[in-house]
Amino acid sequence: MHESVVTTWMMTAGAWQAKTWAELASDALSQNIWLTVAYIAGGLIGSMTAVTILGLALIYAERKIAGHFQCRLGPMRVGPHGIFQTLADVVKLLMKEDIIPDRADKAMHLLAPFLAMGATMLVIAVIPYSPLLQLVDLNIGVLYVTAISGFGVMGILLGGWSSNNKWSLLGAMRSGAQIISYEVSATLALMVVVLFAGTLSLRGIVESQMDGWWIWRAHGVGIVAFIIYLIASTAEINRTPFDIPEGESELTGGFHTEYSGMRFSFFFLAEFLNMFVVGAMAATLFLGGWMPFHLGGWEGFNNVMGLIPPIVWFYGKVFFIIFVIMWFRWTFPRLRVDQLMRLEWKVLLPIGFVNLLAASVLVLTNLYFFPGN
Amino acid sequence: MGAVDFSKVRLEQRTLAGVKIPVAVVPRIKKQSYLEKILIALKGLMKGMRLTFGYLIHPSRIVTQQYPENRATLKFPERYRANLKLIYDENGYHLCGGCKMCEKACPNASIKVLNRKGPVTGKLELDRYIWRMDSCTFCNLCVMACPSDALQMTHQFENAVYDRRLLIYNLNRYAGPPAEAMAKLDEEARKQAMEPRDVYGGPVPLNGEPLPNIPPIVIAGEEKAASETPPSTEGPAA
């Protein structure tokens, strides 16, 4: 059946290279230590380049999509359809003076943006982009991602605290409250998939979806978990309608009020990369990662789908999720703090628990679609 | 939270303390269950998302115009208001009788209507219609106040100049009677009745200095102020 196509390319992948970057590096250790160093340096440089390009592309996409959502055009002047606008802005941000407020906690003020950015970079390392491309595969991948993305809020908290500005502090505290609340729901939603897949490793979860994506294979609880994850993670990455830590109208920029130039752009980039991380996690856990879209019994259709390279599948799914998150941003108004808390503790959390309970019953009774093995 | 069903609102007559009073009876707000509330909220959110998605997939709804490039094909909204203009009829005569209603209607005194005694008709007629674009808010009150519909807000909005004094316009092309009075005169008298006025013929404010290329103007009774007095700091000469 359709399984044949997937196995074919998993076999070709195996013949080619089915190892993660970290495994390659550790294998090289037995031959030559400099090869290992080269692998590590290559991985670092490669992921940094990818992150920069991704950030530029996402910011451009956001501006364009925002424009069209609001009957505007978005950037149009720098380059054809404004494609170099973000690049020009990066140059501007690099040239700007980096101001540290008077009596600010200097060390923390300087450190905060890098913490925010570093957390995101650490998550990007474990995402399986394609069967051939993954930097590290951890056997506790899901746990690692939830833990590290919670670490990113440390940067925001530090930035707000060290700025010596009450708006910044308020924004940072709101951000802390928000991430404590919504992390619970997001993790509960991820737990559903972990229950079904029976593994925490991200690569393992992708491979468990060979027979169908968990979003519909998990018999209804999958789609509920997906929606909860989408809402909760939008809140976690502080995007509108949950952008109360920034809240331009009430906090004049929130935690990054006092940041300028390079450091501001780090916060900004981290925000956009977090969006990518959320998209990648949603795609990996619910939409089958790099697995192509297959319909049971439709051999020809499945073959055609199998021809599309897995990395295209992965990025297609991620950008779909990112588009939805942007769509949220340009449609919904911002929530008040109390509304935000009510949504989490009174709506998302109870539904999440019930959903998790239902999922465990389904798993125990083996009652899900196309149990392949 | 719950929605009021306004289609079920009834109007009733009730007697309160012996007086009949019409009362609108609103039905009780139906209590919604937890899931009902969530579903209603989701429905509302979906509605909003559908609207914005509609904007995204219909580029024809974009209102932004790429201005300098599309100068020739610029689209203006129906009630767009820019520079004020005196309307001229097909013979080139304005319709202004000099009644000063626009001057009184103007909330920030941007309009000054100067009249003179007509050399041909012997009656008061428009001499200069001075419009200070620099202090105009384009509120349209002058156009609405005009009893003879002689004014109009045009679509001309490119007003950049290097000197503020160039923003004070003289709107009438000639000093003389309006079209209505012109109709009663013969060909020769019409020509005599009209005295040409140019755009920058108004009393120039600020310090009253003449501008290069624009000759100082002389207004009856104010010759001294316009020609020889040193720059005064008292404001507009008009």
mmCIF file of C-alpha atoms in Angstrom, chain B:
data_model
loop_
_atom_site.group_PDB
_atom_site.id
_atom_site.type_symbol
_atom_site.label_atom_id
_atom_site.label_comp_id
_atom_site.label_asym_id
_atom_site.label_seq_id
_atom_site.Cartn_x
_atom_site.Cartn_y
_atom_site.Cartn_z
ATOM 1 C CA MET B 1 -22.792 36.531 28.968
ATOM 2 C CA GLY B 2 -25.585 36.140 26.531
ATOM 3 C CA ALA B 3 -27.113 37.833 23.577
ATOM 4 C CA VAL B 4 -30.436 39.665 23.673
ATOM 5 C CA ASP B 5 -32.813 38.507 20.987
ATOM 6 C CA PHE B 6 -34.065 41.860 19.768
ATOM 7 C CA SER B 7 -36.626 40.317 17.435
ATOM 8 C CA LYS B 8 -38.637 39.281 20.514
ATOM 9 C CA VAL B 9 -38.839 42.730 22.083
ATOM 10 C CA ARG B 10 -42.529 43.688 22.549
ATOM 11 C CA LEU B 11 -44.080 47.085 23.078
ATOM 12 C CA GLU B 12 -46.710 47.143 25.854
ATOM 13 C CA GLN B 13 -48.937 49.649 27.586
ATOM 14 C CA ARG B 14 -48.615 49.480 31.340
ATOM 15 C CA THR B 15 -50.383 51.487 33.960
ATOM 16 C CA LEU B 16 -48.088 52.919 36.542
ATOM 17 C CA ALA B 17 -49.689 55.072 39.272
ATOM 18 C CA GLY B 18 -52.756 55.565 37.101
ATOM 19 C CA VAL B 19 -50.729 56.758 34.107
ATOM 20 C CA LYS B 20 -50.474 54.686 30.969
ATOM 21 C CA ILE B 21 -46.863 54.305 29.951
ATOM 22 C CA PRO B 22 -45.516 52.541 26.867
ATOM 23 C CA VAL B 23 -42.975 49.920 27.923
ATOM 24 C CA ALA B 24 -40.585 47.882 25.810
ATOM 25 C CA VAL B 25 -40.486 44.365 27.232
ATOM 26 C CA VAL B 26 -37.147 42.714 26.594
ATOM 27 C CA PRO B 27 -37.059 38.909 26.948
ATOM 28 C CA ARG B 28 -34.854 37.458 29.628
ATOM 29 C CA ILE B 29 -31.304 36.775 28.552
ATOM 30 C CA LYS B 30 -30.949 33.049 28.014
ATOM 31 C CA LYS B 31 -28.243 31.502 30.115
ATOM 32 C CA GLN B 32 -25.649 29.730 28.054
ATOM 33 C CA SER B 33 -23.817 26.637 29.075
ATOM 34 C CA TYR B 34 -20.035 26.401 29.205
ATOM 35 C CA LEU B 35 -19.724 24.635 25.863
ATOM 36 C CA GLU B 36 -22.305 26.893 24.256
ATOM 37 C CA LYS B 37 -20.262 29.923 25.232
ATOM 38 C CA ILE B 38 -17.109 28.432 23.753
ATOM 39 C CA LEU B 39 -18.893 27.532 20.542
ATOM 40 C CA ILE B 40 -20.340 31.032 20.205
ATOM 41 C CA ALA B 41 -16.900 32.507 20.821
ATOM 42 C CA LEU B 42 -15.340 30.229 18.229
ATOM 43 C CA LYS B 43 -18.049 31.157 15.755
ATOM 44 C CA GLY B 44 -17.315 34.832 16.257
ATOM 45 C CA LEU B 45 -13.598 34.278 15.818
ATOM 46 C CA MET B 46 -14.160 32.307 12.622
ATOM 47 C CA LYS B 47 -16.319 35.124 11.287
ATOM 48 C CA GLY B 48 -13.518 37.608 11.816
ATOM 49 C CA MET B 49 -10.968 35.315 10.242
ATOM 50 C CA ARG B 50 -13.173 34.825 7.216
ATOM 51 C CA LEU B 51 -13.399 38.574 6.725
ATOM 52 C CA THR B 52 -9.646 39.159 6.883
ATOM 53 C CA PHE B 53 -9.010 36.173 4.633
ATOM 54 C CA GLY B 54 -11.410 37.747 2.156
ATOM 55 C CA TYR B 55 -9.233 40.850 2.161
ATOM 56 C CA LEU B 56 -6.126 38.754 1.643
ATOM 57 C CA ILE B 57 -7.411 36.906 -1.408
ATOM 58 C CA HIS B 58 -9.010 39.917 -3.065
ATOM 59 C CA PRO B 59 -6.189 42.270 -4.077
ATOM 60 C CA SER B 60 -8.799 44.461 -5.782
ATOM 61 C CA ARG B 61 -9.907 45.654 -2.323
ATOM 62 C CA ILE B 62 -6.519 47.222 -1.593
ATOM 63 C CA VAL B 63 -6.913 50.932 -0.991
ATOM 64 C CA THR B 64 -3.221 51.872 -1.048
ATOM 65 C CA GLN B 65 -2.144 53.811 -4.132
ATOM 66 C CA GLN B 66 1.436 53.940 -5.329
ATOM 67 C CA TYR B 67 1.341 57.705 -5.434
ATOM 68 C CA PRO B 68 4.124 59.253 -7.473
ATOM 69 C CA GLU B 69 3.970 56.470 -10.058
ATOM 70 C CA ASN B 70 0.240 56.597 -10.582
ATOM 71 C CA ARG B 71 -0.199 60.365 -10.641
ATOM 72 C CA ALA B 72 -2.060 60.146 -13.935
ATOM 73 C CA THR B 73 -4.510 57.513 -12.744
ATOM 74 C CA LEU B 74 -4.912 58.610 -9.152
ATOM 75 C CA LYS B 75 -8.276 57.606 -7.696
ATOM 76 C CA PHE B 76 -9.986 59.991 -5.319
ATOM 77 C CA PRO B 77 -12.711 59.119 -2.877
ATOM 78 C CA GLU B 78 -16.031 60.740 -3.594
ATOM 79 C CA ARG B 79 -15.816 63.448 -0.944
ATOM 80 C CA TYR B 80 -12.066 64.081 -1.098
ATOM 81 C CA ARG B 81 -11.277 67.658 -0.118
ATOM 82 C CA ALA B 82 -8.180 69.540 -1.136
ATOM 83 C CA ASN B 83 -7.487 73.047 -2.432
ATOM 84 C CA LEU B 84 -10.316 75.539 -2.476
ATOM 85 C CA LYS B 85 -11.354 76.948 -5.813
ATOM 86 C CA LEU B 86 -13.752 79.533 -7.129
ATOM 87 C CA ILE B 87 -16.091 78.060 -9.699
ATOM 88 C CA TYR B 88 -16.081 79.716 -13.118
ATOM 89 C CA ASP B 89 -18.920 79.342 -15.591
ATOM 90 C CA GLU B 90 -18.475 78.521 -19.277
ATOM 91 C CA ASN B 91 -17.776 82.185 -20.102
ATOM 92 C CA GLY B 92 -15.046 82.385 -17.490
ATOM 93 C CA TYR B 93 -17.021 84.443 -14.965
ATOM 94 C CA HIS B 94 -16.991 83.589 -11.287
ATOM 95 C CA LEU B 95 -20.205 83.321 -9.301
ATOM 96 C CA CYS B 96 -19.057 85.172 -6.196
ATOM 97 C CA GLY B 97 -21.064 88.218 -5.192
ATOM 98 C CA GLY B 98 -18.716 89.095 -2.338
ATOM 99 C CA CYS B 99 -21.241 88.491 0.464
ATOM 100 C CA LYS B 100 -18.489 87.332 2.904
ATOM 101 C CA MET B 101 -20.561 84.422 4.212
ATOM 102 C CA CYS B 102 -17.571 82.109 3.712
ATOM 103 C CA GLU B 103 -15.335 84.496 5.605
ATOM 104 C CA LYS B 104 -17.750 84.414 8.552
ATOM 105 C CA ALA B 105 -18.130 80.634 8.319
ATOM 106 C CA CYS B 106 -14.412 79.991 8.340
ATOM 107 C CA PRO B 107 -13.455 78.735 11.820
ATOM 108 C CA ASN B 108 -9.837 79.808 11.628
ATOM 109 C CA ALA B 109 -10.065 82.956 9.558
ATOM 110 C CA SER B 110 -8.358 81.530 6.520
ATOM 111 C CA ILE B 111 -10.556 83.420 4.108
ATOM 112 C CA LYS B 112 -10.542 87.144 3.485
ATOM 113 C CA VAL B 113 -12.916 88.610 0.942
ATOM 114 C CA LEU B 114 -11.995 92.106 -0.197
ATOM 115 C CA ASN B 115 -14.662 94.008 -2.097
ATOM 116 C CA ARG B 116 -14.465 97.165 -4.106
ATOM 117 C CA LYS B 117 -16.880 99.550 -5.732
ATOM 118 C CA GLY B 118 -17.226 98.467 -9.355
ATOM 119 C CA PRO B 119 -16.025 101.068 -11.874
ATOM 120 C CA VAL B 120 -18.703 100.016 -14.397
ATOM 121 C CA THR B 121 -21.663 98.884 -12.308
ATOM 122 C CA GLY B 122 -21.102 101.203 -9.416
ATOM 123 C CA LYS B 123 -21.983 98.428 -6.971
ATOM 124 C CA LEU B 124 -19.858 96.412 -4.566
ATOM 125 C CA GLU B 125 -18.095 93.567 -6.260
ATOM 126 C CA LEU B 126 -15.310 91.074 -5.557
ATOM 127 C CA ASP B 127 -11.829 92.564 -5.632
ATOM 128 C CA ARG B 128 -9.707 89.836 -4.074
ATOM 129 C CA TYR B 129 -10.652 86.453 -2.700
ATOM 130 C CA ILE B 130 -7.778 85.586 -0.397
ATOM 131 C CA TRP B 131 -7.462 82.049 0.893
ATOM 132 C CA ARG B 132 -4.729 81.178 3.358
ATOM 133 C CA MET B 133 -4.009 77.566 2.604
ATOM 134 C CA ASP B 134 -1.424 77.421 5.393
ATOM 135 C CA SER B 135 -4.081 77.793 8.074
ATOM 136 C CA CYS B 136 -6.938 76.040 6.283
ATOM 137 C CA THR B 137 -8.221 72.768 7.776
ATOM 138 C CA PHE B 138 -10.273 71.839 4.721
ATOM 139 C CA CYS B 139 -13.417 71.607 6.813
ATOM 140 C CA ASN B 140 -15.665 72.503 3.874
ATOM 141 C CA LEU B 141 -17.702 75.004 5.926
ATOM 142 C CA CYS B 142 -17.056 77.805 3.426
ATOM 143 C CA VAL B 143 -18.400 75.698 0.583
ATOM 144 C CA MET B 144 -21.475 74.837 2.603
ATOM 145 C CA ALA B 145 -22.036 78.454 3.642
ATOM 146 C CA CYS B 146 -21.829 79.913 0.135
ATOM 147 C CA PRO B 147 -25.302 81.052 -0.975
ATOM 148 C CA SER B 148 -24.428 81.181 -4.657
ATOM 149 C CA ASP B 149 -22.453 77.899 -4.838
ATOM 150 C CA ALA B 150 -19.377 79.725 -6.023
ATOM 151 C CA LEU B 151 -16.858 77.619 -4.096
ATOM 152 C CA GLN B 152 -15.574 74.137 -4.530
ATOM 153 C CA MET B 153 -13.024 71.821 -2.929
ATOM 154 C CA THR B 154 -10.846 70.376 -5.675
ATOM 155 C CA HIS B 155 -8.605 67.303 -5.776
ATOM 156 C CA GLN B 156 -5.437 69.364 -6.145
ATOM 157 C CA PHE B 157 -3.324 68.414 -3.138
ATOM 158 C CA GLU B 158 0.285 68.961 -4.241
ATOM 159 C CA ASN B 159 1.052 72.190 -2.453
ATOM 160 C CA ALA B 160 4.702 71.999 -1.480
ATOM 161 C CA VAL B 161 6.467 75.358 -1.679
ATOM 162 C CA TYR B 162 9.713 76.735 -0.333
ATOM 163 C CA ASP B 163 8.173 79.794 1.248
ATOM 164 C CA ARG B 164 5.148 79.906 3.483
ATOM 165 C CA ARG B 165 4.012 83.114 1.887
ATOM 166 C CA LEU B 166 3.393 81.228 -1.317
ATOM 167 C CA LEU B 167 0.582 79.378 0.407
ATOM 168 C CA ILE B 168 -1.594 82.467 0.413
ATOM 169 C CA TYR B 169 -3.604 82.416 -2.723
ATOM 170 C CA ASN B 170 -5.778 84.877 -4.503
ATOM 171 C CA LEU B 171 -8.565 82.720 -5.871
ATOM 172 C CA ASN B 172 -10.287 85.044 -8.306
ATOM 173 C CA ARG B 173 -8.846 85.468 -11.776
ATOM 174 C CA TYR B 174 -10.391 88.903 -12.173
ATOM 175 C CA ALA B 175 -11.832 91.595 -9.995
ATOM 176 C CA GLY B 176 -15.323 92.333 -11.144
ATOM 177 C CA PRO B 177 -18.966 91.426 -10.912
ATOM 178 C CA PRO B 178 -20.145 87.805 -10.883
ATOM 179 C CA ALA B 179 -21.703 85.989 -13.843
ATOM 180 C CA GLU B 180 -25.192 87.062 -12.813
ATOM 181 C CA ALA B 181 -24.345 90.771 -13.063
ATOM 182 C CA MET B 182 -22.218 90.206 -16.162
ATOM 183 C CA ALA B 183 -25.243 88.903 -18.040
ATOM 184 C CA LYS B 184 -26.847 92.337 -17.800
ATOM 185 C CA LEU B 185 -23.842 94.148 -19.325
ATOM 186 C CA ASP B 186 -22.926 94.417 -22.960
ATOM 187 C CA GLU B 187 -19.726 93.095 -24.490
ATOM 188 C CA GLU B 188 -17.730 96.299 -24.103
ATOM 189 C CA ALA B 189 -18.779 96.952 -20.518
ATOM 190 C CA ARG B 190 -17.901 93.421 -19.542
ATOM 191 C CA LYS B 191 -14.331 93.894 -20.670
ATOM 192 C CA GLN B 192 -14.081 97.143 -18.780
ATOM 193 C CA ALA B 193 -15.576 95.664 -15.641
ATOM 194 C CA MET B 194 -12.909 92.940 -15.404
ATOM 195 C CA GLU B 195 -9.524 93.654 -13.965
ATOM 196 C CA PRO B 196 -7.106 90.700 -13.969
ATOM 197 C CA ARG B 197 -5.806 89.317 -10.701
ATOM 198 C CA ASP B 198 -3.058 86.715 -10.351
ATOM 199 C CA VAL B 199 -2.723 83.895 -7.867
ATOM 200 C CA TYR B 200 -0.245 85.633 -5.619
ATOM 201 C CA GLY B 201 -1.897 89.008 -5.745
ATOM 202 C CA GLY B 202 -3.114 88.934 -2.169
ATOM 203 C CA PRO B 203 -1.727 90.917 0.735
ATOM 204 C CA VAL B 204 1.335 88.956 1.751
ATOM 205 C CA PRO B 205 1.507 88.350 5.499
ATOM 206 C CA LEU B 206 4.409 87.408 7.785
ATOM 207 C CA ASN B 207 6.654 90.411 7.576
ATOM 208 C CA GLY B 208 5.186 92.033 4.508
ATOM 209 C CA GLU B 209 8.360 91.790 2.471
ATOM 210 C CA PRO B 210 7.932 91.352 -1.249
ATOM 211 C CA LEU B 211 8.838 87.985 -2.654
ATOM 212 C CA PRO B 212 11.184 87.553 -5.593
ATOM 213 C CA ASN B 213 9.246 87.455 -8.871
ATOM 214 C CA ILE B 214 6.101 88.567 -7.125
ATOM 215 C CA PRO B 215 5.542 92.299 -7.240
ATOM 216 C CA PRO B 216 4.240 93.928 -4.077
ATOM 217 C CA ILE B 217 0.558 94.599 -4.301
ATOM 218 C CA VAL B 218 -1.187 97.769 -3.534
ATOM 219 C CA ILE B 219 -4.546 97.790 -1.861
ATOM 220 C CA ALA B 220 -6.667 100.859 -1.798
ATOM 221 C CA GLY B 221 -6.083 102.688 1.497
ATOM 222 C CA GLU B 222 -3.119 100.522 2.386
ATOM 223 C CA GLU B 223 -0.583 101.846 -0.119
ATOM 224 C CA LYS B 224 1.825 102.834 2.582
ATOM 225 C CA ALA B 225 1.802 99.479 4.307
ATOM 226 C CA ALA B 226 2.488 97.569 1.116
ATOM 227 C CA SER B 227 5.142 99.774 -0.420
ATOM 228 C CA GLU B 228 7.429 101.493 2.040
ATOM 229 C CA THR B 229 6.900 100.541 5.660
ATOM 230 C CA PRO B 230 9.722 98.521 7.182
ATOM 231 C CA PRO B 231 8.896 94.951 8.109
ATOM 232 C CA SER B 232 6.413 94.990 10.933
ATOM 233 C CA THR B 233 6.178 92.208 13.458
ATOM 234 C CA GLU B 234 2.497 92.564 14.019
ATOM 235 C CA GLY B 235 1.396 89.778 11.737
ATOM 236 C CA PRO B 236 -0.684 89.657 8.595
ATOM 237 C CA ALA B 237 -1.063 92.936 6.811
ATOM 238 C CA ALA B 238 -4.590 92.030 5.791
#
